[in-house]
Coordinates of C-alpha atoms in Angstrom, one line a residue:
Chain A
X1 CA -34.5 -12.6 15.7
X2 CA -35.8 -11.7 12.4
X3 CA -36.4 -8.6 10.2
X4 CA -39.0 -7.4 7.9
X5 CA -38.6 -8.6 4.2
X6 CA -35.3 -7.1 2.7
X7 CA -36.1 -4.9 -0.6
X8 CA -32.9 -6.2 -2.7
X9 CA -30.7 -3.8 -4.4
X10 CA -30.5 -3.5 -8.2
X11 CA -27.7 -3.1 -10.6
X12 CA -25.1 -4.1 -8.0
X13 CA -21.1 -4.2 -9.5
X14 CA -19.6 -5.0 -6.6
X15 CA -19.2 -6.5 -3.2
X16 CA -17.5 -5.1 -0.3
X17 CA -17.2 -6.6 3.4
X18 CA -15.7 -5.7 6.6
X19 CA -15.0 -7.6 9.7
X20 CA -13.3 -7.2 13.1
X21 CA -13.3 -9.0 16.5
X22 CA -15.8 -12.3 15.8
X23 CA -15.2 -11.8 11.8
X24 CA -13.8 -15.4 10.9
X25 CA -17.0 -17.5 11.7
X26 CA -19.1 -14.5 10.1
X27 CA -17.7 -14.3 6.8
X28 CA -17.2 -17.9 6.6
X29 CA -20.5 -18.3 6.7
X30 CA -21.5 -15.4 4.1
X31 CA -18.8 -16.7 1.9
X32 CA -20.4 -19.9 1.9
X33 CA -23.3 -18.9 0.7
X34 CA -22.1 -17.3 -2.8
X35 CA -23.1 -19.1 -5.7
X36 CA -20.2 -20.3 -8.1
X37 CA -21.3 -17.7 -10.6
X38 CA -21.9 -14.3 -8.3
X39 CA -21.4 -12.0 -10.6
X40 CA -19.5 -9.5 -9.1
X41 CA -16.2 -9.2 -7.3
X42 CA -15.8 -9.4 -3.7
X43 CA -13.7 -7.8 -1.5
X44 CA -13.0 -8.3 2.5
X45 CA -10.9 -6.7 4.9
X46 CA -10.7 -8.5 8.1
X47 CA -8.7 -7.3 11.1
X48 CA -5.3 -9.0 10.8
X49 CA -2.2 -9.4 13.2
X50 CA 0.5 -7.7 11.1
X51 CA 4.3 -9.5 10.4
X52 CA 2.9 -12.6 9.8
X53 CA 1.4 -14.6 6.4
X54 CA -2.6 -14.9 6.5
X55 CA -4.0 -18.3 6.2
X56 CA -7.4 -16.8 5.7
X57 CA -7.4 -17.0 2.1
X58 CA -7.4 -20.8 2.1
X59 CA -9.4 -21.4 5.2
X60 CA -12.2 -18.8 3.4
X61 CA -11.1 -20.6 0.1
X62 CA -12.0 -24.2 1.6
X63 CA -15.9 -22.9 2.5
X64 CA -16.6 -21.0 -0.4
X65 CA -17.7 -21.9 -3.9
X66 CA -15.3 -19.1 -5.4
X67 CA -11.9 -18.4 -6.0
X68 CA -10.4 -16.9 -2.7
X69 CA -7.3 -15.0 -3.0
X70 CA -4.9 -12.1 -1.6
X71 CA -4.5 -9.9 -4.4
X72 CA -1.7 -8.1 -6.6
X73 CA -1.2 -4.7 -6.3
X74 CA -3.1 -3.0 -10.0
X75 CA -4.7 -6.5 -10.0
X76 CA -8.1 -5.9 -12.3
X77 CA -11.0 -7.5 -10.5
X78 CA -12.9 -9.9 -11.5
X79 CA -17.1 -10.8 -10.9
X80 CA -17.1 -14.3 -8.9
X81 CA -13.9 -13.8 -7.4
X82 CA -13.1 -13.5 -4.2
X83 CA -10.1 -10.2 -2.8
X84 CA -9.0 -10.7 1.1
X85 CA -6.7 -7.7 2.2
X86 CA -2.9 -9.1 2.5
X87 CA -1.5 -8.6 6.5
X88 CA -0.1 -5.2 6.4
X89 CA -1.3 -3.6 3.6
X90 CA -4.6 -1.2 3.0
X91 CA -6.5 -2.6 0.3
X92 CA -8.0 -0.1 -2.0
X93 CA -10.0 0.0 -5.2
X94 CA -8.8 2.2 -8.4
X95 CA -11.0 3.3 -11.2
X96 CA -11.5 1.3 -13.3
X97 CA -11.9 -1.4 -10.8
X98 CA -8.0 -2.3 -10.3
X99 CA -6.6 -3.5 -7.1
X100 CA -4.4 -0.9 -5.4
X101 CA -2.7 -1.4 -2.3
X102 CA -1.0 0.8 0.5
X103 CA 1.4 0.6 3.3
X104 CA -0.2 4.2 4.9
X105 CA 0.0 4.2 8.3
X106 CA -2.8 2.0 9.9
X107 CA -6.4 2.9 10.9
X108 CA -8.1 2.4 13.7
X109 CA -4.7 0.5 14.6
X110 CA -5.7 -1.5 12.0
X111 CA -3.8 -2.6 8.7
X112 CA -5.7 -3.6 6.5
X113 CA -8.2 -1.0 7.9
X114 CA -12.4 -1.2 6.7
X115 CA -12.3 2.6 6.0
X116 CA -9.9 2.8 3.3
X117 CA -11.6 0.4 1.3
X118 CA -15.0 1.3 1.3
X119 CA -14.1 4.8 0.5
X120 CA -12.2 4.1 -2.8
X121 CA -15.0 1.5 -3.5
X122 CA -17.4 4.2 -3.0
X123 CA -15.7 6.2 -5.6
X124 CA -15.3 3.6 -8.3
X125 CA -18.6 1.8 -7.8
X126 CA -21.4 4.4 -6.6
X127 CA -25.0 3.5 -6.6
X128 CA -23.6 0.4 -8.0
X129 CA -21.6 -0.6 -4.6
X130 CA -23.1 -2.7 -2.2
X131 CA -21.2 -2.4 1.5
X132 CA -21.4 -5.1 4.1
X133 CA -20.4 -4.1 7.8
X134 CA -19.9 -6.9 10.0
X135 CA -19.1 -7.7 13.8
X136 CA -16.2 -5.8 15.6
X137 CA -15.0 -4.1 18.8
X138 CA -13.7 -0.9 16.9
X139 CA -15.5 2.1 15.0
X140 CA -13.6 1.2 11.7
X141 CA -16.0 1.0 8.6
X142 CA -18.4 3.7 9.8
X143 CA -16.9 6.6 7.9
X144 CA -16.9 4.5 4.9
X145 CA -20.4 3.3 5.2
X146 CA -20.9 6.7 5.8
X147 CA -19.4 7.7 2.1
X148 CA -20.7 4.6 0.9
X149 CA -24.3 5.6 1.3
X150 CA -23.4 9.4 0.8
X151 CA -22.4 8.0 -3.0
X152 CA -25.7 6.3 -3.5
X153 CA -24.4 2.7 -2.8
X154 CA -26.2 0.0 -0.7
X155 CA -25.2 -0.4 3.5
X156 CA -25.8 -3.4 5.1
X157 CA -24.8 -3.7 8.9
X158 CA -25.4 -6.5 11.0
X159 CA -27.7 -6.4 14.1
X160 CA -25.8 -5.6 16.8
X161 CA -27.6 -7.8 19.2
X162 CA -26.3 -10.8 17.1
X163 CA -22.3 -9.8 16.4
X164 CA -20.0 -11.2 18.5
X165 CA -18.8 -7.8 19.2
X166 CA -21.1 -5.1 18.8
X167 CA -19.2 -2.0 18.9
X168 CA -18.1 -1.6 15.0
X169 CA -22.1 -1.9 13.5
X170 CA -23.4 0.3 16.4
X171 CA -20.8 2.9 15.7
X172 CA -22.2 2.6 11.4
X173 CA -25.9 2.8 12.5
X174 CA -24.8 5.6 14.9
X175 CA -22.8 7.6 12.2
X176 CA -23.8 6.3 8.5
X177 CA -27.2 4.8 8.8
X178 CA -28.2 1.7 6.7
X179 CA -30.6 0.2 3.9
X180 CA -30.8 -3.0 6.2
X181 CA -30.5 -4.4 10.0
X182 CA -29.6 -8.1 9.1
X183 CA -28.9 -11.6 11.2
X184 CA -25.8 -13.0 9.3
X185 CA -28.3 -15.8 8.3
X186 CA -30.4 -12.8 6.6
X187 CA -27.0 -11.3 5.0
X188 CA -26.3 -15.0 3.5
X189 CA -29.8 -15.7 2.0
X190 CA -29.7 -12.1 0.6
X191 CA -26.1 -12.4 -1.0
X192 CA -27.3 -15.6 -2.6
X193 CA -30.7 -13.8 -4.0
X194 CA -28.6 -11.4 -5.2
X195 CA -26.5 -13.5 -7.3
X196 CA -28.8 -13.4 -10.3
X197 CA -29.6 -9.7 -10.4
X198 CA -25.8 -8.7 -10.4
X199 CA -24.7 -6.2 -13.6
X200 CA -22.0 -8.7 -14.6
X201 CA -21.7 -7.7 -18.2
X202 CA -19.5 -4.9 -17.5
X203 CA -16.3 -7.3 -15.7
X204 CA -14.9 -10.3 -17.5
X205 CA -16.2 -13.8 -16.2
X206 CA -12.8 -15.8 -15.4
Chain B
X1 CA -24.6 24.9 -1.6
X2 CA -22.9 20.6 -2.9
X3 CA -19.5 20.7 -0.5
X4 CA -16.8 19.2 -3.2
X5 CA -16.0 16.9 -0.8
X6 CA -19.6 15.3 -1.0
X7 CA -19.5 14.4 -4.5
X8 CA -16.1 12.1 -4.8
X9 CA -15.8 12.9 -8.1
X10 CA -15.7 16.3 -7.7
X11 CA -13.0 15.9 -5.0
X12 CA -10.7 13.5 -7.5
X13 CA -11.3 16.6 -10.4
X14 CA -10.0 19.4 -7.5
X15 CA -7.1 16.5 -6.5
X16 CA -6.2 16.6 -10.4
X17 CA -6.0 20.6 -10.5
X18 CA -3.9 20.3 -7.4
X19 CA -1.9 18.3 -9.0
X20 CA -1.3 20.1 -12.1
X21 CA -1.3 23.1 -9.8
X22 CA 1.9 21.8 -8.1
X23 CA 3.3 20.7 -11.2
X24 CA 3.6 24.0 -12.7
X25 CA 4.3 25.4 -9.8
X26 CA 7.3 23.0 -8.2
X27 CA 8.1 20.5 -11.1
X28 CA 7.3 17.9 -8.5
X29 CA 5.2 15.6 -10.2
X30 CA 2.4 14.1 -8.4
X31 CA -0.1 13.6 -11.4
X32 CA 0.2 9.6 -11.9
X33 CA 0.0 8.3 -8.2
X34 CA -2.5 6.4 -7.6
X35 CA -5.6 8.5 -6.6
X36 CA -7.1 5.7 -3.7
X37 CA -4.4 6.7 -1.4
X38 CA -3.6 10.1 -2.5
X39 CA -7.3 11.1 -1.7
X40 CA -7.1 10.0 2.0
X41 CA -3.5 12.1 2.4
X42 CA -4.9 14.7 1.2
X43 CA -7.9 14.9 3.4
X44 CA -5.1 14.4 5.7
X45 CA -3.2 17.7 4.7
X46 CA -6.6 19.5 4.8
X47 CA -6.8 18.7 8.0
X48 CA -3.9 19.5 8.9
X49 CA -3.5 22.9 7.3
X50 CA -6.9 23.7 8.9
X51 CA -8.7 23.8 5.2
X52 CA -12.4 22.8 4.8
X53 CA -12.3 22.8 1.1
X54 CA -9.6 21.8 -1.2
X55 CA -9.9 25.1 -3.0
X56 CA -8.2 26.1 0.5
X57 CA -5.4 24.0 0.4
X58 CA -4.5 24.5 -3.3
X59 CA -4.7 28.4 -1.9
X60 CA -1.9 27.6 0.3
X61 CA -0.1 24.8 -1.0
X62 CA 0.8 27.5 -4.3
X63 CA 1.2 30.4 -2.8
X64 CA 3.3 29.4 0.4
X65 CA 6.7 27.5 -0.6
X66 CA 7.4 26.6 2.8
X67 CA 3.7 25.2 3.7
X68 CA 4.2 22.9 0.6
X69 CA 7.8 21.4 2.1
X70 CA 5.7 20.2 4.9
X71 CA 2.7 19.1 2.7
X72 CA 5.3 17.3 0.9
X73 CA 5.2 14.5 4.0
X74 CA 1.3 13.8 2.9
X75 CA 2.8 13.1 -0.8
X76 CA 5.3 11.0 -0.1
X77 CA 7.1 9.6 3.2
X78 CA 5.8 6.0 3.7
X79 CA 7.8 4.2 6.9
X80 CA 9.4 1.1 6.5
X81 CA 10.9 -1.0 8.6
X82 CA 14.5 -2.4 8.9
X83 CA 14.4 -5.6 7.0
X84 CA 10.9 -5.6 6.4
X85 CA 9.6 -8.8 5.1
X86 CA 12.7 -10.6 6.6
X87 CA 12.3 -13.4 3.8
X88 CA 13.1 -10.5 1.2
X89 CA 16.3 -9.9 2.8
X90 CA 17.0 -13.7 3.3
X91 CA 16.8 -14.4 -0.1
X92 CA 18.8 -11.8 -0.8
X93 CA 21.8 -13.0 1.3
X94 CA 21.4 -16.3 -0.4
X95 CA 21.0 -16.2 -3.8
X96 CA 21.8 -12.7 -4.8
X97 CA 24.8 -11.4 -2.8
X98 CA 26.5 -14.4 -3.9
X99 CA 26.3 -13.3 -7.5
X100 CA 26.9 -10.1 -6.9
X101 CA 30.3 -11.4 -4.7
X102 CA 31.7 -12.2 -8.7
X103 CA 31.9 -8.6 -9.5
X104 CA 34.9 -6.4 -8.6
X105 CA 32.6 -2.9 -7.8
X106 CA 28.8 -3.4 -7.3
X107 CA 26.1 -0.5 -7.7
X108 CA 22.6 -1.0 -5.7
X109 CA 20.0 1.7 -6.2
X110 CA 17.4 1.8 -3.6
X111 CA 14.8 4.0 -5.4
X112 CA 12.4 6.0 -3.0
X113 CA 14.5 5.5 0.1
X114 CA 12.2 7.6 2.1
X115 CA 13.5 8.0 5.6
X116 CA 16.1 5.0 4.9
X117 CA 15.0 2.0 6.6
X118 CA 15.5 0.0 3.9
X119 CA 18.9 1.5 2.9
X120 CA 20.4 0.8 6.6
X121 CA 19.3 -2.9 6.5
X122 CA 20.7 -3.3 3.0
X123 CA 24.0 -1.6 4.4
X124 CA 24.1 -4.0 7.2
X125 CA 23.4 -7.2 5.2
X126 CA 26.2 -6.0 2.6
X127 CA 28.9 -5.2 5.3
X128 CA 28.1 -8.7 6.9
X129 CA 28.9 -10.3 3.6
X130 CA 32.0 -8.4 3.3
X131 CA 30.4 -6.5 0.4
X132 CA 30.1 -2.8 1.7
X133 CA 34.0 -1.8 0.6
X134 CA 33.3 -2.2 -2.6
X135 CA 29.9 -1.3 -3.3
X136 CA 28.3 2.1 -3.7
X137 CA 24.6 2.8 -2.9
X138 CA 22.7 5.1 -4.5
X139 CA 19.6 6.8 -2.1
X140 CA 17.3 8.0 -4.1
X141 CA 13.8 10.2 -3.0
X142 CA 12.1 13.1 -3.9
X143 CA 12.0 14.2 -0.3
X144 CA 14.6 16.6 1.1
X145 CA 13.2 15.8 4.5
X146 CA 13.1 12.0 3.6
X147 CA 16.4 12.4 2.4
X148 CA 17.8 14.3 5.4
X149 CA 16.2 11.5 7.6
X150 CA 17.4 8.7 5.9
X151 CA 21.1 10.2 6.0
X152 CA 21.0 10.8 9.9
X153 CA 20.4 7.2 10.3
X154 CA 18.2 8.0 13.6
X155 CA 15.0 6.0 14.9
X156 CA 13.1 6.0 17.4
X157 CA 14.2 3.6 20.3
X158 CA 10.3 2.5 20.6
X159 CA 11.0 1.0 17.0
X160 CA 13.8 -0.8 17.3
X161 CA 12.4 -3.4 19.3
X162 CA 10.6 -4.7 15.7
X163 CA 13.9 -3.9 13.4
X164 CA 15.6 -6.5 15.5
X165 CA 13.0 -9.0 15.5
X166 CA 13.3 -8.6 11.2
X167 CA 16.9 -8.9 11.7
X168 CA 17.2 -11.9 13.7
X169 CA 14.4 -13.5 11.2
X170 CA 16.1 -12.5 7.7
X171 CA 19.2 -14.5 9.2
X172 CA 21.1 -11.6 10.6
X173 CA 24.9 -12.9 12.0
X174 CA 24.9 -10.4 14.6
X175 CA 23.1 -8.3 17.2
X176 CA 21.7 -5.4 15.5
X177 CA 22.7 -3.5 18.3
X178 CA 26.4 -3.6 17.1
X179 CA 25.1 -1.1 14.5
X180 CA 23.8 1.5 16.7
X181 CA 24.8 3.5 19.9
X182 CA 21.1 4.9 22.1
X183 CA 21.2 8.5 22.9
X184 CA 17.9 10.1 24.5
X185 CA 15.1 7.6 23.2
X186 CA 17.0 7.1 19.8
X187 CA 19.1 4.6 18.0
X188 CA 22.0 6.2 16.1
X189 CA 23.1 3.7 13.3
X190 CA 27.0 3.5 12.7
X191 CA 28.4 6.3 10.1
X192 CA 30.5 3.9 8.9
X193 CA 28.1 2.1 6.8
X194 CA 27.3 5.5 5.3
X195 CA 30.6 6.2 3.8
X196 CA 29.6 4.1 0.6
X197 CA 26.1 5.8 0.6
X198 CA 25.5 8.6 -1.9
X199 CA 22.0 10.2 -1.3
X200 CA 20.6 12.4 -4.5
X201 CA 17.0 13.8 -5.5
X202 CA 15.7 12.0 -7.9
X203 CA 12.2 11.6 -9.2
X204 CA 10.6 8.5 -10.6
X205 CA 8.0 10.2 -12.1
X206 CA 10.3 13.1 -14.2
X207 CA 14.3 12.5 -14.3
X208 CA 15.7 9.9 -16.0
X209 CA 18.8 6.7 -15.8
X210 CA 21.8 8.3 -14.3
X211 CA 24.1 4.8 -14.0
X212 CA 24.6 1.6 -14.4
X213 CA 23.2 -0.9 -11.4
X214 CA 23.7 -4.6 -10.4
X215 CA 20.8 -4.9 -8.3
X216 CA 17.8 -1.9 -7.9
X217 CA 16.0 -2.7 -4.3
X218 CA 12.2 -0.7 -5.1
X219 CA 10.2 -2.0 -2.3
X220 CA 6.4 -0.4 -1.8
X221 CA 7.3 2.5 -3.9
X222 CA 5.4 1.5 -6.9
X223 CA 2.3 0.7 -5.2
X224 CA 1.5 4.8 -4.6
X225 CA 1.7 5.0 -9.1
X226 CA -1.1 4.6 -11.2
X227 CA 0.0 2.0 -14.2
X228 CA 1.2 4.3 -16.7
X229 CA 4.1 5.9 -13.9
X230 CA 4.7 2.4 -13.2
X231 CA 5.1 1.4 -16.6
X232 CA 7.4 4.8 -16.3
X233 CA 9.6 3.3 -13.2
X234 CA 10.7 0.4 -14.3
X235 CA 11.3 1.1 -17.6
X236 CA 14.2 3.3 -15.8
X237 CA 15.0 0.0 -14.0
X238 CA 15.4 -1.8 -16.7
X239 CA 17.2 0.8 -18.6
X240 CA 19.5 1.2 -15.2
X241 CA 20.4 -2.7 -14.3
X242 CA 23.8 -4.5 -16.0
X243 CA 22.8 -7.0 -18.3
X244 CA 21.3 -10.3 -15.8
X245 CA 20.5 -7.6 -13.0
X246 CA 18.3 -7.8 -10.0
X247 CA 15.3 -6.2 -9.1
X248 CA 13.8 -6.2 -5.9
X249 CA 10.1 -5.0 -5.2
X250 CA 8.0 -4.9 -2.2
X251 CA 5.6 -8.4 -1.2
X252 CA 2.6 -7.2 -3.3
X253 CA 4.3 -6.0 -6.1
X254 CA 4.3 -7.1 -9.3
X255 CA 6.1 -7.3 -13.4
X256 CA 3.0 -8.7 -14.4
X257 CA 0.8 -6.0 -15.1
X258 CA 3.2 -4.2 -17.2
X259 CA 4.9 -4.5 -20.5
X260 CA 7.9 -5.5 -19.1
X261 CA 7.0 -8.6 -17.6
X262 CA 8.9 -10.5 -21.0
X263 CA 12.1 -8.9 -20.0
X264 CA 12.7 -10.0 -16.4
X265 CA 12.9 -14.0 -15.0
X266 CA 11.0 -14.1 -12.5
X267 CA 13.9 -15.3 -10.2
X268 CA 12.3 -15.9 -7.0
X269 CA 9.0 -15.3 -7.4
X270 CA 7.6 -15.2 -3.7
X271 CA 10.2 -12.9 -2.5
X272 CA 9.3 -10.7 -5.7
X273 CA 13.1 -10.6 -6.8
X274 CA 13.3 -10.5 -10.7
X275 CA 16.3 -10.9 -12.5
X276 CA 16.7 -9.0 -16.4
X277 CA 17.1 -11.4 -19.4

């Protein structure tokens, strides 16, 4: 299916996507579509069975033009870098746009958890945030869309119709609204028009 | 009327005058921890102390002493597991137990000990290397209640299940059930391996060195400080540890962000175990 013409945000900083049940295929293929230069960092929290190492990081790293890593804790992010959440830790951003990480308890039954991390993105970022909500079986992510938005930043959500699981962007649209309905074929293009419009000058390059 | 808690900003300015607030009111020093996860505890305290606005809790948290003991959880307590990231306490066994075999007493500080997990596994591992007689631990949290906990050695049964999985995979020699008896729907760990255990209150943030260490085990304590109480932390590391030293931190957790990244090897880099020049 397909939506009406997407009005593109301006004076985006950074990137943030979450993903549940149906997430792997789905952010592979918005990873994929990132330019080598995006200008802003990226970061993804994907539902994750704890106690064990995450190969996501290379299998993302493999499809995507962008460096692909699980990051330090008070790591400073970088524009055209890619941050995946490390199994059983929160991932959170810190003013000034440092990596912190936590070992709360989970969310949702979830750590890494969506919430968390859009929240303190939210904070940091503002108007300047731009929030991706992908497929999932859960209702994480919709209170931080929710203060995503309430902070002036951009929501996306994908079209339930088309997410493997449709539960986690019903529950957004339900409880936080959003600035676009989008197919992940729509999400990718858009990503990749993005690119050149992104307020880089503000983050190192490398 | 703008709610505080709709403008984030405004919510982080009332976190930092609750902060301060507790400061002056308790000495315990909140004001450098990280503000990401601080912010979602303490929507968790409002919640839990029935407060809509944060003007509420501060009322509370100040004015009853005994409603801040239990706010105290929200600050602090973070559960662990026994032998967390078994590799940790693998690499341990193997490469740092045996140095620390060479001297005649050992000192091991596990700073923020919380409710002791990580103490009990360190315990274990020490007594199966035939270590424990002559090495003193030093428990250290800011926590009464964590400090209470991690001194009764108690869990519940429904979590032991996972601390012997760790166990088994950070090359345990025994069952861990040889080091506890089940009473009710807890596991009771042996008293024994307390005896060289000496549990003290002692803040990261505000006191200072008080002896000299061969190994301090930190492990997902620094994580909850901003970079300037990091910096803070293991400066008293460093200042604590023997000359060649270890120090242990949690799987994310890293020198390099500080200024004293030049002063530690980097002795086993993916089981975060530094070692001082």
């Amino acid at each position: 299916m397909s939506h009406p013409p997407l009005r593109l945000p301006t004076g985006i900083e950074a990137v943030v996507i979450g993903a549940s049940a149906g997430g792997i295929e789905a952010v592979s293929q918005l990873l994929a579509a990132l330019p080598a230069g995006f200008g802003a960092p990226v970061l993804l929290v994907l539902h994750i069975q704890s106690g064990r190492p995450s190969r996501l990081a290379p299998l993302f790293g493999a499809r995507c033009a962008l460096p692909v890593n699980e990051p330090e804790d008070k790591e400073p992010l970088k524009a055209a870098s890619v941050y995946v959440a490390p199994p059983d830790y929160h991932l959170l951003v810190e003013p000034p746009g440092i990596v912190a990480l936590s070992i709360d308890a989970p969310v949702h039954y979830s750590r890494p958890a969506i919430d968390p991390l859009f929240e303190s993105a939210a904070v940091v970022y503002g108007p300047a945030l731009l929030a991706i909500l992908l497929t999932g079986a859960s209702s994480d992510g919709s209170l931080g869309l929710r203060t995503v938005r309430r902070a002036g930043g951009c929501a996306w959500v994908q079209d339930p119709a088309t997410a493997v699981a449709s539960t986690m962007p019903r529950s957004a649209l339900e409880l936080a609204g959003a600035d676009a309905i989008l197919t992940i074929d729509e999400t990718a293009r858009a990503l990749a028009a993005l690119s050149p419009t992104l307020r880089a000058t503000q983050l190192p390059s490398t | 009327m703008v709610q505080e808690e709709d403008d984030p900003r405004l919510f982080d300015i009332g976190i930092q005058l609750l902060l301060q607030g507790i400061y002056l009111t308790y000495q315990h020093d909140f004001r450098d921890y990280a503000v990401a996860s601080l912010r979602r505890r303490v929507r968790q305290a409002m919640d839990r102390f029935g407060c809509s606005r944060l003007s509420q809790l501060q009322e509370r948290l100040l004015h009853e002493p005994e409603v801040f003991a239990q706010a105290l959880q929200y600050f602090t307590v973070q559960m662990s597991d026994f032998f967390r990231d078994p590799d940790y306490f693998r690499a341990l066994r193997e490469e740092v137990v045996p140095v620390l075999k060479t001297y005649p007493s050992v000192k091991v500080w596990v700073a923020g000990c919380s409710s002791g997990e990580e103490l009990w596994s360190l315990a274990i591992l020490f007594h199966e290397e035939g270590l424990l007689p002559r090495t003193v631990f030093y428990a250290t949290d800011i926590n009464p209640e964590a400090l209470r906990q991690a001194e009764a050695g108690v869990y519940p049964l429904d979590r032991v299940a996972q601390f012997s999985t760790n166990y088994r995979l950070a090359g345990g020699k025994q069952s861990l059930s040889d080091y506890y008896v089940c009473a009710y729907d807890a596991a009771a760990f042996d008293r024994k391996l307390r005896a060289q255990v000496v549990f003290a209150d002692h803040s990261l943030a505000t006191d200072h060195v008080f002896s000299e260490v061969h190994l301090v085990s930190c492990r997902n304590v620094l994580i909850y400080f901003n970079r300037s109480l990091q910096e803070r932390a293991i400066g008293l590391f460093r200042e604590a540890l023997v000359r060649r030293g270890f120090l242990g931190l949690g799987s994310r957790e890293t020198l390099r962000f500080t200024s004293h990244e030049s002063a530690f090897d980097e002795l086993l880099p993916q089981q975060r175990i530094y070692r001082l020049r």
